[in-house]
mmCIF file of C-alpha atoms in Angstrom:
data_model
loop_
_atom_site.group_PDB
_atom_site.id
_atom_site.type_symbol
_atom_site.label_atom_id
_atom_site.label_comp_id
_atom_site.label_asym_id
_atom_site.label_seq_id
_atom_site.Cartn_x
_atom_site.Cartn_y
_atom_site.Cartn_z
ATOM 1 C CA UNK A 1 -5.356 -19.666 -35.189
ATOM 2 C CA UNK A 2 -7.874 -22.072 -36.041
ATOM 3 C CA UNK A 3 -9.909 -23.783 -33.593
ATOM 4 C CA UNK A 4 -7.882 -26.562 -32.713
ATOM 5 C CA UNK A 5 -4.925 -24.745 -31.904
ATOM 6 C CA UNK A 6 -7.171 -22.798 -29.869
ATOM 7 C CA UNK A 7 -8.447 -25.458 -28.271
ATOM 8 C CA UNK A 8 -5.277 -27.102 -27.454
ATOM 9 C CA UNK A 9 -2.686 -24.445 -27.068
ATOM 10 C CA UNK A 10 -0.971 -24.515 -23.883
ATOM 11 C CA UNK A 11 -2.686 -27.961 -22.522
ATOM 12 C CA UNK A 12 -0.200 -30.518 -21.256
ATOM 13 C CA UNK A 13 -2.120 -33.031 -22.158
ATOM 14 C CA UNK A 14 -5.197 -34.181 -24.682
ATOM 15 C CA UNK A 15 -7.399 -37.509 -24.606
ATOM 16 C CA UNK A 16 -7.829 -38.110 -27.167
ATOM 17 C CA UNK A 17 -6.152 -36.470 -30.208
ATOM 18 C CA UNK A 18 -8.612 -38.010 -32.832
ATOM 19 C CA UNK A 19 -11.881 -36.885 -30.383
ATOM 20 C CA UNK A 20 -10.503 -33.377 -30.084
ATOM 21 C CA UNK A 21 -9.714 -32.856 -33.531
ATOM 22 C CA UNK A 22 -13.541 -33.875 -34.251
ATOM 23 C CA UNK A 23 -15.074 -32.012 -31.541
ATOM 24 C CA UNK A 24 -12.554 -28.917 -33.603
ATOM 25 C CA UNK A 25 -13.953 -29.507 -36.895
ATOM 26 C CA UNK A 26 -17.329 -29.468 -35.492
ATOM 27 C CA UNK A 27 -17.440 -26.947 -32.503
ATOM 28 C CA UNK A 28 -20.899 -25.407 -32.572
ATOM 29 C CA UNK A 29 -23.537 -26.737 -29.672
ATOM 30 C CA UNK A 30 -20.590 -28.635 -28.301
ATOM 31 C CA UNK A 31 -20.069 -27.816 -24.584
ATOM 32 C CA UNK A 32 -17.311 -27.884 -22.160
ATOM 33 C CA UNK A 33 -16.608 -27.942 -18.680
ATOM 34 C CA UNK A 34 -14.488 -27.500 -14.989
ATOM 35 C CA UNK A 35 -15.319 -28.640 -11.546
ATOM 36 C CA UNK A 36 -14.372 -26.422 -8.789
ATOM 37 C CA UNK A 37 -14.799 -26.525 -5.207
ATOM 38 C CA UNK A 38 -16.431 -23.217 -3.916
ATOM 39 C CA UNK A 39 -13.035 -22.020 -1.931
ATOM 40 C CA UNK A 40 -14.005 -18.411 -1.631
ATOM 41 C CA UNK A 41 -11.604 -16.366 -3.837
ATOM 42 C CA UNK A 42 -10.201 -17.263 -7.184
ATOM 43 C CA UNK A 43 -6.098 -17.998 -7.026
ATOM 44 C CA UNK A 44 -4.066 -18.611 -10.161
ATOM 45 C CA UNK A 45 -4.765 -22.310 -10.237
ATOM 46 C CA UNK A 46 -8.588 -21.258 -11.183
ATOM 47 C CA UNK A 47 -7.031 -18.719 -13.580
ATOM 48 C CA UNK A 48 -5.404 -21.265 -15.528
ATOM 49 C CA UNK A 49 -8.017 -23.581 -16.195
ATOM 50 C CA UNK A 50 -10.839 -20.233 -16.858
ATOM 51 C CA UNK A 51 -8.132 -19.198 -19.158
ATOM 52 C CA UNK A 52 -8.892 -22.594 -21.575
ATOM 53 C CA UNK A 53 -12.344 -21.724 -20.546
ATOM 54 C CA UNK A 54 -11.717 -18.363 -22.466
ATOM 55 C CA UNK A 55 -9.894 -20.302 -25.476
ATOM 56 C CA UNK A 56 -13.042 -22.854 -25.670
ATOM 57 C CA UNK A 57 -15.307 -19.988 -25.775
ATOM 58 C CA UNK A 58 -13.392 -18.208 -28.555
ATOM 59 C CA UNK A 59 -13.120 -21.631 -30.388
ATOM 60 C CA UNK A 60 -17.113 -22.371 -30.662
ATOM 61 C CA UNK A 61 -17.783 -23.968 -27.389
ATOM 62 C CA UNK A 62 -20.176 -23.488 -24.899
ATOM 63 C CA UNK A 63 -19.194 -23.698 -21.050
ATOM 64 C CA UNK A 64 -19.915 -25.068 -17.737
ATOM 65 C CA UNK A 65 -18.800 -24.257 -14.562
ATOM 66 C CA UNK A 66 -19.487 -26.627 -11.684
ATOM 67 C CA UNK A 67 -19.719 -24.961 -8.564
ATOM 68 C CA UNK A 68 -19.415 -28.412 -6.809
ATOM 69 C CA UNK A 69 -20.925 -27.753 -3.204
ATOM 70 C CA UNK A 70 -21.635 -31.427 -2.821
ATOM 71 C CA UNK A 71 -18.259 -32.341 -3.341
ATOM 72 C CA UNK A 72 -16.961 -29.774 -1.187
ATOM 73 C CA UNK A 73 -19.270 -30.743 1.743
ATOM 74 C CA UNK A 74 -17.625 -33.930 1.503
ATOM 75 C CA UNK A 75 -14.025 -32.831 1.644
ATOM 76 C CA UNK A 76 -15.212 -31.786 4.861
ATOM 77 C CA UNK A 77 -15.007 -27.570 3.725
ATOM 78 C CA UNK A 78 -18.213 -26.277 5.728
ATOM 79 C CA UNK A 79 -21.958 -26.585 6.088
ATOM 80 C CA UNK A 80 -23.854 -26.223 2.862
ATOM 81 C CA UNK A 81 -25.038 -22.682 3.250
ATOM 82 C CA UNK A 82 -21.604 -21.822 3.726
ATOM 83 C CA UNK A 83 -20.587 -23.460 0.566
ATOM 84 C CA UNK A 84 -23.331 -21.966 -1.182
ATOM 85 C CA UNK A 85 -22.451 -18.735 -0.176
ATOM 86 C CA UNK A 86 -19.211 -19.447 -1.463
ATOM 87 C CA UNK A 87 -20.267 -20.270 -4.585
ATOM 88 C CA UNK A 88 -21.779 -17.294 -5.082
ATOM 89 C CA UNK A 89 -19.208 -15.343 -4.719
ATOM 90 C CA UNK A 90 -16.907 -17.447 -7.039
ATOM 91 C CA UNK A 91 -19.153 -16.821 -10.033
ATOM 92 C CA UNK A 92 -19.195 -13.437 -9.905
ATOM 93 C CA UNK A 93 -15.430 -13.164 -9.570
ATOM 94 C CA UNK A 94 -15.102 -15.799 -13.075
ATOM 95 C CA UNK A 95 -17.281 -13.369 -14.698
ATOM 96 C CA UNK A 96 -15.142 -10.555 -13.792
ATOM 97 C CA UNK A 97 -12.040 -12.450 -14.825
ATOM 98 C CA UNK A 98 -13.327 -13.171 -18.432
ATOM 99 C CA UNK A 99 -15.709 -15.969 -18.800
ATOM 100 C CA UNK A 100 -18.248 -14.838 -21.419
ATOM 101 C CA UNK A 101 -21.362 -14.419 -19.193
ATOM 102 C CA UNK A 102 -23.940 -15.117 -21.802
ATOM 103 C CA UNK A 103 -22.126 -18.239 -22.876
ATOM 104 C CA UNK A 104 -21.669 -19.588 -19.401
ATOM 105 C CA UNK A 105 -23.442 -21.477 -17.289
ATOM 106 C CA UNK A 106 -22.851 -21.926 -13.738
ATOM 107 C CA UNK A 107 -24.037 -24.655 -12.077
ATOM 108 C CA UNK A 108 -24.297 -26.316 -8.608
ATOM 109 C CA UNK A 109 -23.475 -30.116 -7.684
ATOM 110 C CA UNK A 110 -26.625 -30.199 -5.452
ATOM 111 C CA UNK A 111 -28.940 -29.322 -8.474
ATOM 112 C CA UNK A 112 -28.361 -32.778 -9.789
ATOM 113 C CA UNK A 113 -26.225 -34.917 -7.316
ATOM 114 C CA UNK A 114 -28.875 -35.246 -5.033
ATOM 115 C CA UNK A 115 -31.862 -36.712 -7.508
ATOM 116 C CA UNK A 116 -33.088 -40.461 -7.368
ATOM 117 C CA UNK A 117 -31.310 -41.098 -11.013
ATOM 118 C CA UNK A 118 -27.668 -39.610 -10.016
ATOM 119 C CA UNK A 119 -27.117 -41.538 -6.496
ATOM 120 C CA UNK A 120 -28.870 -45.105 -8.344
ATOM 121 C CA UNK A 121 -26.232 -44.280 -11.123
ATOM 122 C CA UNK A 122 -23.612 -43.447 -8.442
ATOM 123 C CA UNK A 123 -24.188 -47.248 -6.378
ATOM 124 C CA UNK A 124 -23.857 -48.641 -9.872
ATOM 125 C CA UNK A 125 -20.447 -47.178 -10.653
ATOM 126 C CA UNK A 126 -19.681 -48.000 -6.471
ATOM 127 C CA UNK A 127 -20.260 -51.605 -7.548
ATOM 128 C CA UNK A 128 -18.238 -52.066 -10.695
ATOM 129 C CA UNK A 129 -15.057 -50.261 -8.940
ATOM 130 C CA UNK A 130 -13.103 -51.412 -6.743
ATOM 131 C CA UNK A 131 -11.661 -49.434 -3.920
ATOM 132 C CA UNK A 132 -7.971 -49.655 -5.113
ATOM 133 C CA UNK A 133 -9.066 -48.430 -8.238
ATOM 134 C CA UNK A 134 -10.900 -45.312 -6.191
ATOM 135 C CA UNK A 135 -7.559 -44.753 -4.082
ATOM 136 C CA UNK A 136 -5.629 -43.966 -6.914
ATOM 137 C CA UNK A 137 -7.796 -41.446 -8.452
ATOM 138 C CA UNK A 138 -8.514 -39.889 -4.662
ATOM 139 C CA UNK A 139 -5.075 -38.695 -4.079
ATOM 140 C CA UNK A 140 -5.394 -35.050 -4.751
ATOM 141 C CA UNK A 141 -8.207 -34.691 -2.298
ATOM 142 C CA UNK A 142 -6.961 -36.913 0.875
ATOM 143 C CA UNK A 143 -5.075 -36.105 3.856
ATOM 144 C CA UNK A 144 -3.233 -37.330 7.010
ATOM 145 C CA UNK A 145 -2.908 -41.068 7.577
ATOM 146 C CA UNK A 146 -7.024 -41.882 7.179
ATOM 147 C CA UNK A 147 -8.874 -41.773 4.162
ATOM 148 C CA UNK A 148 -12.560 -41.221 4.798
ATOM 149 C CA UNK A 149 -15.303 -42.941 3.233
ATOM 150 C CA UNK A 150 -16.344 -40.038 1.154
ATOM 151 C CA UNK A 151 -13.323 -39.978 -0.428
ATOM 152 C CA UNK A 152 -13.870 -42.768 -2.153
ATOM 153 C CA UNK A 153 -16.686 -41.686 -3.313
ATOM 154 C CA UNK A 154 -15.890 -38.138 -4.581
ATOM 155 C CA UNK A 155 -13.894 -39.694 -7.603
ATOM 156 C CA UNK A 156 -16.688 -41.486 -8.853
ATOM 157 C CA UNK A 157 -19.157 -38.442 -8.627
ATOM 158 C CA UNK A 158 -16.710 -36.292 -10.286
ATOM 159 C CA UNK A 159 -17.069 -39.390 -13.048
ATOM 160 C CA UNK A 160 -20.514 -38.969 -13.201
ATOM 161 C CA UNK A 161 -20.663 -35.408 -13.164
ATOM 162 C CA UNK A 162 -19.761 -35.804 -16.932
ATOM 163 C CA UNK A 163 -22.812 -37.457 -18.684
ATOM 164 C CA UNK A 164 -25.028 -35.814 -16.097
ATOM 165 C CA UNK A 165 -23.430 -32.038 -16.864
ATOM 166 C CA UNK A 166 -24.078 -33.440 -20.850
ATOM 167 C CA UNK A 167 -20.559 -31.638 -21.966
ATOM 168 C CA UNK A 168 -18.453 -32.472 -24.324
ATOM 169 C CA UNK A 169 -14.987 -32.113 -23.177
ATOM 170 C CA UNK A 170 -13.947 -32.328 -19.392
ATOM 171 C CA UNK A 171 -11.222 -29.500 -18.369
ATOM 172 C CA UNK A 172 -9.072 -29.620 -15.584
ATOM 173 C CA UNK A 173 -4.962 -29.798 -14.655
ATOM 174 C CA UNK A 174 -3.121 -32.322 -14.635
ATOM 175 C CA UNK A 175 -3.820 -33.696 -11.234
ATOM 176 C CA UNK A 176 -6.940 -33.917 -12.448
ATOM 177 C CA UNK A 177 -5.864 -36.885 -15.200
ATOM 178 C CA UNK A 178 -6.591 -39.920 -12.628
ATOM 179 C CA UNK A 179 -9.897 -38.757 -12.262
ATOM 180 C CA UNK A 180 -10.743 -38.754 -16.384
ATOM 181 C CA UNK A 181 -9.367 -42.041 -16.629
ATOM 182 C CA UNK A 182 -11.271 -43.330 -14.519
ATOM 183 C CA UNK A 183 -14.337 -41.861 -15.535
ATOM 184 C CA UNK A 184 -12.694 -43.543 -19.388
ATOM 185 C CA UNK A 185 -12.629 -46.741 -17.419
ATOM 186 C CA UNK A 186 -16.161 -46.905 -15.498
ATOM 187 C CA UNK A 187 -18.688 -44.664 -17.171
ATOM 188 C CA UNK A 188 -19.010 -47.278 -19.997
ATOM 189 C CA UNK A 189 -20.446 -49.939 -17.036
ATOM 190 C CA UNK A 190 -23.587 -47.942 -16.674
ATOM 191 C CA UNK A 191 -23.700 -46.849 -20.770
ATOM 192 C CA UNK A 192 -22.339 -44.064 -20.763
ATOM 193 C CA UNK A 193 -19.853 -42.737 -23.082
ATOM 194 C CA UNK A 194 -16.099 -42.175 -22.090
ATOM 195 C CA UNK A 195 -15.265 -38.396 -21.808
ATOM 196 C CA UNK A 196 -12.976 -36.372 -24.100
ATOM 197 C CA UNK A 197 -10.592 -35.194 -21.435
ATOM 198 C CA UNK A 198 -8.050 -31.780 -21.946
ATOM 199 C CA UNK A 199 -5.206 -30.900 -18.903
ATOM 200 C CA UNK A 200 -3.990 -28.086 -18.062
ATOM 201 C CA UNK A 201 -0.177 -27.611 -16.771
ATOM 202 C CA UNK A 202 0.725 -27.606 -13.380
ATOM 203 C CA UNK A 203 2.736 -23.788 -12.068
ATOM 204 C CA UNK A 204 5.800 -24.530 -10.127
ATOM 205 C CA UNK A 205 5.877 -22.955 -6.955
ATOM 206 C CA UNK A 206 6.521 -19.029 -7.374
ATOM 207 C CA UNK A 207 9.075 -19.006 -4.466
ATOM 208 C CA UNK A 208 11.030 -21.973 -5.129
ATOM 209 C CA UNK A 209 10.516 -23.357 -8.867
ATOM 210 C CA UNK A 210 9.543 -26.764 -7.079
ATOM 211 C CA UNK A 211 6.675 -28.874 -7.019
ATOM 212 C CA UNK A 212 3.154 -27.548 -7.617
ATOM 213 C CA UNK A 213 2.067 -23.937 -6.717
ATOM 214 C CA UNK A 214 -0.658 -24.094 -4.470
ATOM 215 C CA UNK A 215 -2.931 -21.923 -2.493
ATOM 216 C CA UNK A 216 -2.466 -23.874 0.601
ATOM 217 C CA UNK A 217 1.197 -24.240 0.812
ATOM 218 C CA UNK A 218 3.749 -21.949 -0.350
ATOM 219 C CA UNK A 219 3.666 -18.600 -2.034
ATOM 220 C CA UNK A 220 0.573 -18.491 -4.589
ATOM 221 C CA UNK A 221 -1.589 -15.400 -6.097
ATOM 222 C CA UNK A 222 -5.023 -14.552 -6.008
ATOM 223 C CA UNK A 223 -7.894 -11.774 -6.443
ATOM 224 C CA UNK A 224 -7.330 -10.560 -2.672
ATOM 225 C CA UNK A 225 -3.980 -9.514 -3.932
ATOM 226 C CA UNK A 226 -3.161 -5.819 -3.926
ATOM 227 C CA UNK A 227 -0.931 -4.414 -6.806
ATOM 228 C CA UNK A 228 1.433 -4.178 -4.147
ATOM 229 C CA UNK A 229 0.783 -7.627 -2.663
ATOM 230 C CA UNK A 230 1.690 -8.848 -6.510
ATOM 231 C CA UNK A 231 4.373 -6.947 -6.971
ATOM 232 C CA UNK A 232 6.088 -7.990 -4.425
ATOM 233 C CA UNK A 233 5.432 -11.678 -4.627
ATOM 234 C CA UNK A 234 6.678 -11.788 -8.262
ATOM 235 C CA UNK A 235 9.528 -9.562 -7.420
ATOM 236 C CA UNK A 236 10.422 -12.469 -4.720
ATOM 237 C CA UNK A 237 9.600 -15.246 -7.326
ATOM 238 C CA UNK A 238 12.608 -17.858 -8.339
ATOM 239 C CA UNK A 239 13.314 -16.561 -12.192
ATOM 240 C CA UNK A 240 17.145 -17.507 -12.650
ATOM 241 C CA UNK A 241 17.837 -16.321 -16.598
ATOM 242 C CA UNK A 242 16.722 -19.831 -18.300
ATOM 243 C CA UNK A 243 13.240 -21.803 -18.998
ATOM 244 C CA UNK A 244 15.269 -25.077 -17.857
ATOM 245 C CA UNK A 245 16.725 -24.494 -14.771
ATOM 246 C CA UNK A 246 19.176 -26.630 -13.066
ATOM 247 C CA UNK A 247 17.642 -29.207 -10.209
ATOM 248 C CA UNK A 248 18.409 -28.777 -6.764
ATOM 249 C CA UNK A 249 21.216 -30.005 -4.509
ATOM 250 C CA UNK A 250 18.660 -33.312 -3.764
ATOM 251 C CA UNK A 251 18.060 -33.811 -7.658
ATOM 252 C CA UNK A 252 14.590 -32.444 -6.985
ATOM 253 C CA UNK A 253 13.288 -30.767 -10.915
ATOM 254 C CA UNK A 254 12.947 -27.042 -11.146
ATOM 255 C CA UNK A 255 10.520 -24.965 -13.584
ATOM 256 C CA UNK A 256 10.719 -21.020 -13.949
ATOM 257 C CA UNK A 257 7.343 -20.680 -12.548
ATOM 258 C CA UNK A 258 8.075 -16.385 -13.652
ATOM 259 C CA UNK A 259 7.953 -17.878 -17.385
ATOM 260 C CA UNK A 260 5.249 -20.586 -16.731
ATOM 261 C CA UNK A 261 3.146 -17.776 -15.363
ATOM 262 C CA UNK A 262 3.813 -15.561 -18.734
ATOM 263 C CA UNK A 263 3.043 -18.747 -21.053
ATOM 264 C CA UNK A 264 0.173 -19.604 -19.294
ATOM 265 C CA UNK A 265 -1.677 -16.613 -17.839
ATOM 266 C CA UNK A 266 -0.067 -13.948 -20.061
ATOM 267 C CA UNK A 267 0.224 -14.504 -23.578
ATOM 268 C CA UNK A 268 -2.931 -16.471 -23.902
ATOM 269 C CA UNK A 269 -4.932 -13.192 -22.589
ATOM 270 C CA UNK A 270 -2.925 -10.392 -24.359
ATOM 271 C CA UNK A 271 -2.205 -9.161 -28.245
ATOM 272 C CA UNK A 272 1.148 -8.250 -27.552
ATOM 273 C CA UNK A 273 3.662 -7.599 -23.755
ATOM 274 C CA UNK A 274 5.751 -4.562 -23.482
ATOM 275 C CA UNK A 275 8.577 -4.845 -20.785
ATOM 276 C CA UNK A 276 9.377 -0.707 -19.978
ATOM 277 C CA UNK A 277 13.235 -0.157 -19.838
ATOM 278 C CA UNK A 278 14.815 3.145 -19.188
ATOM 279 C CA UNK A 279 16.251 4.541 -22.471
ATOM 280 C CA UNK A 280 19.886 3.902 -20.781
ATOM 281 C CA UNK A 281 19.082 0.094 -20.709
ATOM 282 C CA UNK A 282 18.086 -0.053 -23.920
ATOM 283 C CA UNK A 283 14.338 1.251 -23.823
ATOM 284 C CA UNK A 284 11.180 -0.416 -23.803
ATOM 285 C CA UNK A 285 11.148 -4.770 -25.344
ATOM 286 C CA UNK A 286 7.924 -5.549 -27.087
ATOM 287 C CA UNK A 287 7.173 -9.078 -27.358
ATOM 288 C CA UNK A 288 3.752 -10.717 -29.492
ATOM 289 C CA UNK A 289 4.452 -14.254 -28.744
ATOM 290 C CA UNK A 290 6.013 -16.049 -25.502
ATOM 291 C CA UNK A 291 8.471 -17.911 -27.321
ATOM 292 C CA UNK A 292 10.679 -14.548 -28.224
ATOM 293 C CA UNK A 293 10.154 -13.561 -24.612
ATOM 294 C CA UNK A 294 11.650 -16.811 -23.559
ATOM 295 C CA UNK A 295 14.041 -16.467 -26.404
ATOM 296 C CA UNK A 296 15.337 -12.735 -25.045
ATOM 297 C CA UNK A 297 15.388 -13.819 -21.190
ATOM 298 C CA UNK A 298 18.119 -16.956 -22.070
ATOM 299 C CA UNK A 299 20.123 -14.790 -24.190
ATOM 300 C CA UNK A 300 20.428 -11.915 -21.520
ATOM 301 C CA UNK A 301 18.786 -9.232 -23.604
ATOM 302 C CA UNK A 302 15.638 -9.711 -21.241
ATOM 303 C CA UNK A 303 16.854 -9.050 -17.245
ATOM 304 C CA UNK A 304 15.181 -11.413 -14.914
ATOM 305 C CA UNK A 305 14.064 -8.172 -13.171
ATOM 306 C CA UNK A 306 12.422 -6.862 -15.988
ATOM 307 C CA UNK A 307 10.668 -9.554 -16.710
ATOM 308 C CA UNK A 308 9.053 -9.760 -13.182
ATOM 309 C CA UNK A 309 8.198 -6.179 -13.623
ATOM 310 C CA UNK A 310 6.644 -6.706 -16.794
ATOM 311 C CA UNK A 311 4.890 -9.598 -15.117
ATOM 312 C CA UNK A 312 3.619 -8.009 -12.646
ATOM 313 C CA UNK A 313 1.865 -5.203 -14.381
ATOM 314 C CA UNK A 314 0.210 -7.744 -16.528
ATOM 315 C CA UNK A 315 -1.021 -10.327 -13.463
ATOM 316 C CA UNK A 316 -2.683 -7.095 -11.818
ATOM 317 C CA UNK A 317 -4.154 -5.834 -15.040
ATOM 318 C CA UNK A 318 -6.309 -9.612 -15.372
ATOM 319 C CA UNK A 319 -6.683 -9.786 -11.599
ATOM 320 C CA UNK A 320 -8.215 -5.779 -10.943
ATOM 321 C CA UNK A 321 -11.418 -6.401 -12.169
ATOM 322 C CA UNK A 322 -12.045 -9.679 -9.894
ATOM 323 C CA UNK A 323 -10.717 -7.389 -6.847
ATOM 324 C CA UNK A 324 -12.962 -4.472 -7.621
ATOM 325 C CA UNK A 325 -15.793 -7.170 -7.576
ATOM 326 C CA UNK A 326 -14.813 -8.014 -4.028
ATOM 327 C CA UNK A 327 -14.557 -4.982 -2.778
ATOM 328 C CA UNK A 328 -17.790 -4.384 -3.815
#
C-alpha cells in the first residue's frame, strides 16, 4: 500500500484530491491533525479518527492532537482546571490506543488561543463572516432553541486553529466538513492558506443501524467498557445478514453499524481476523481483507452471530490497553 492509499483508505471524503495526492508524493515534515474536546474517556468516535491518525503516521506524517480546552470551556463543559484535567487523561489513553508517542504531539487550545496574535486574527475572521455563514458551520455543537454567542465563535477558532497548529492536513468526520469549508472560505481574508481537509465516516448507531452513533445518545463503546460490557453491546448490535440493509417502516436509511465497525476499526488495525467456529459449523473463517468478510456475511457462509463474536474479541483486544491505563 503506498502512501496515498494509506492516507485515504477508509475516508468518506478528501479536499482536495490533487492537494492530497501532493502532500502523498511528498510526505516527510508534513504534519497532520484532530481537534478534540477533552470529554474524559475515549469512545469509538475518537477511535475512528486516531485510527487515520495511525494510517498518517505509517504514511510519513507527523501528528497533532488538539486537546481543545478553550473550545470546550465554551461549549459550556466545566471550569478550565477541570478541562485540563481532562485532557490529561485523554492523552494518555491515545497513547495507549496506538498513536506513535514520539511522533505525536499533544497540544492544548489555551497554549495559543489566548495570545495577542490569535484573538486580533480571530476579530479579523469575526469581521469578514457573517453570522449565517457561522450558523451553518455551528450545528454540531448547539443545543435547545438558543444559540449562544460563543457558538458563533467556536467555528471560526476551529478555522484558525489550522495555520496557527502549522499542519498540513486537517482530520476529522464528516460532521466536521462545514467547519473545513469554512475555514476554505475565510482563512484566505487574513492570508492564510485554505486547509487540505480529510473526513472520516460517520458509525450508525450500534442498536438501531440509524443515524449517527454517539456517546451521548444511544448505545456507543468506549475504554470504560469491560470485555463483558462489549460483548454484550455488540451481541445486542443491529447486524441483519447484508452491508445494505433495508430502511425502516418511515423510509429512515439503515447502515450495518456491526460491519462499519469491522471496516473501520478492525481491518485498518489488524493483519488478518479469524472468526472461531466449532468444527460442526464448519471450523474457524479467516479473513485478510474486509471486503471477503462482507462478501461471506451476504452469502450466509458468515452467521451474523459469529461475526459479532469475532467482533467483539477484536474491539476489546484495541480497547484493553486504554482500560488498563485507567485503571491505573
Amino acid at each position: 500500500m503506498d502512501a496515498y492509499e494509506r492516507i485515504t483508505r477508509n475516508a468518506a471524503e478528501v479536499v482536495t484530491e490533487e492537494e492530497i495526492e501532493a502532500l502523498a508524493d511528498d510526505p516527510d515534515g508534513k504534519r497532520a491533525y484532530v481537534g478534540y474536546e477533552p470529554s474524559g474517556v475515549l469512545h469509538i468516535g475518537h477511535m475512528l479518527t486516531a485510527n487515520k491518525l495511525i494510517d498518517l503516521q505509517e504514511a510519513g506524517f507527523e501528528v497533532t492532537v488538539l486537546l481543545a480546552d478553550v473550545h470546550a470551556y465554551l461549549n459550556d463543559k466545566g471550569s478550565f482546571e477541570d478541562i485540563r484535567h481532562t485532557a490529561e487523561r485523554m492523552r494518555d489513553q491515545f497513547i495507549a490506543y496506538g498513536l506513535d508517542e514520539s511522533n505525536t504531539q499533544f497540544v492544548l487550545g489555551s497554549d495559543f488561543q489566548l495570545d495577542d496574535d490569535y484573538t486580533l486574527d480571530l476579530h479579523s475572521l469575526e469581521l469578514e463572516t457573517t453570522l449565517a455563514r457561522a450558523e451553518r458551520a455551528m450545528a454540531e455543537i448547539t443545543s435547545g432553541d438558543s444559540v449562544k454567542v460563543s457558538q458563533a465563535v467556536y467555528p471560526l477558532m476551529q478555522a484558525l486553529d489550522i495555520p496557527y497548529l502549522g499542519v498540513d492536513i486537517a482530520v476529522g468526520g464528516m460532521e466536521q466538513r462545514k467547519v473545513h469549508m469554512l475555514a476554505r472560505d475565510v482563512l484566505p481574508s487574513i492570508d492564510r492558506e485554505p486547509p487540505t481537509s480529510l473526513h472520516t465516516p460517520l458509525i450508525a448507531d450500534l442498536g438501531t443501524g440509524r443515524g449517527k452513533m454517539s456517546s451521548s445518545e444511544g448505545v456507543t463503546i468506549s475504554m470504560e467498557d469491560s470485555r463483558e460490557d462489549i460483548e454484550s453491546k455488540v451481541n445486542d448490535a443491529y447486524c441483519p445478514p447484508t452491508a445494505d440493509p433495508e430502511p425502516t417502516d418511515d423510509g429512515e436509511a439503515r447502515e450495518n453499524p456491526v460491519l462499519q465497525v469491522f471496516e473501520y476499526h478492525v481491518f485498518p488495525r489488524f493483519d488478518a481476523v479469524v472468526v472461531e467456529r466449532p468444527e460442526e459449523y464448519g471450523g474457524d473463517l479467516k479473513y485478510e481483507t474486509y471486503d471477503a468478510l462482507e462478501s461471506d456475511l451476504e452469502s450466509g457462509e458468515l452467521h451474523p452471530a459469529d461475526a459479532k463474536g469475532a467482533l467483539a474479541e477484536y474491539l476489546d483486544r484495541l480497547i484493553a490497553p486504554g482500560r488498563e491505563q485507567l485503571a491505573e
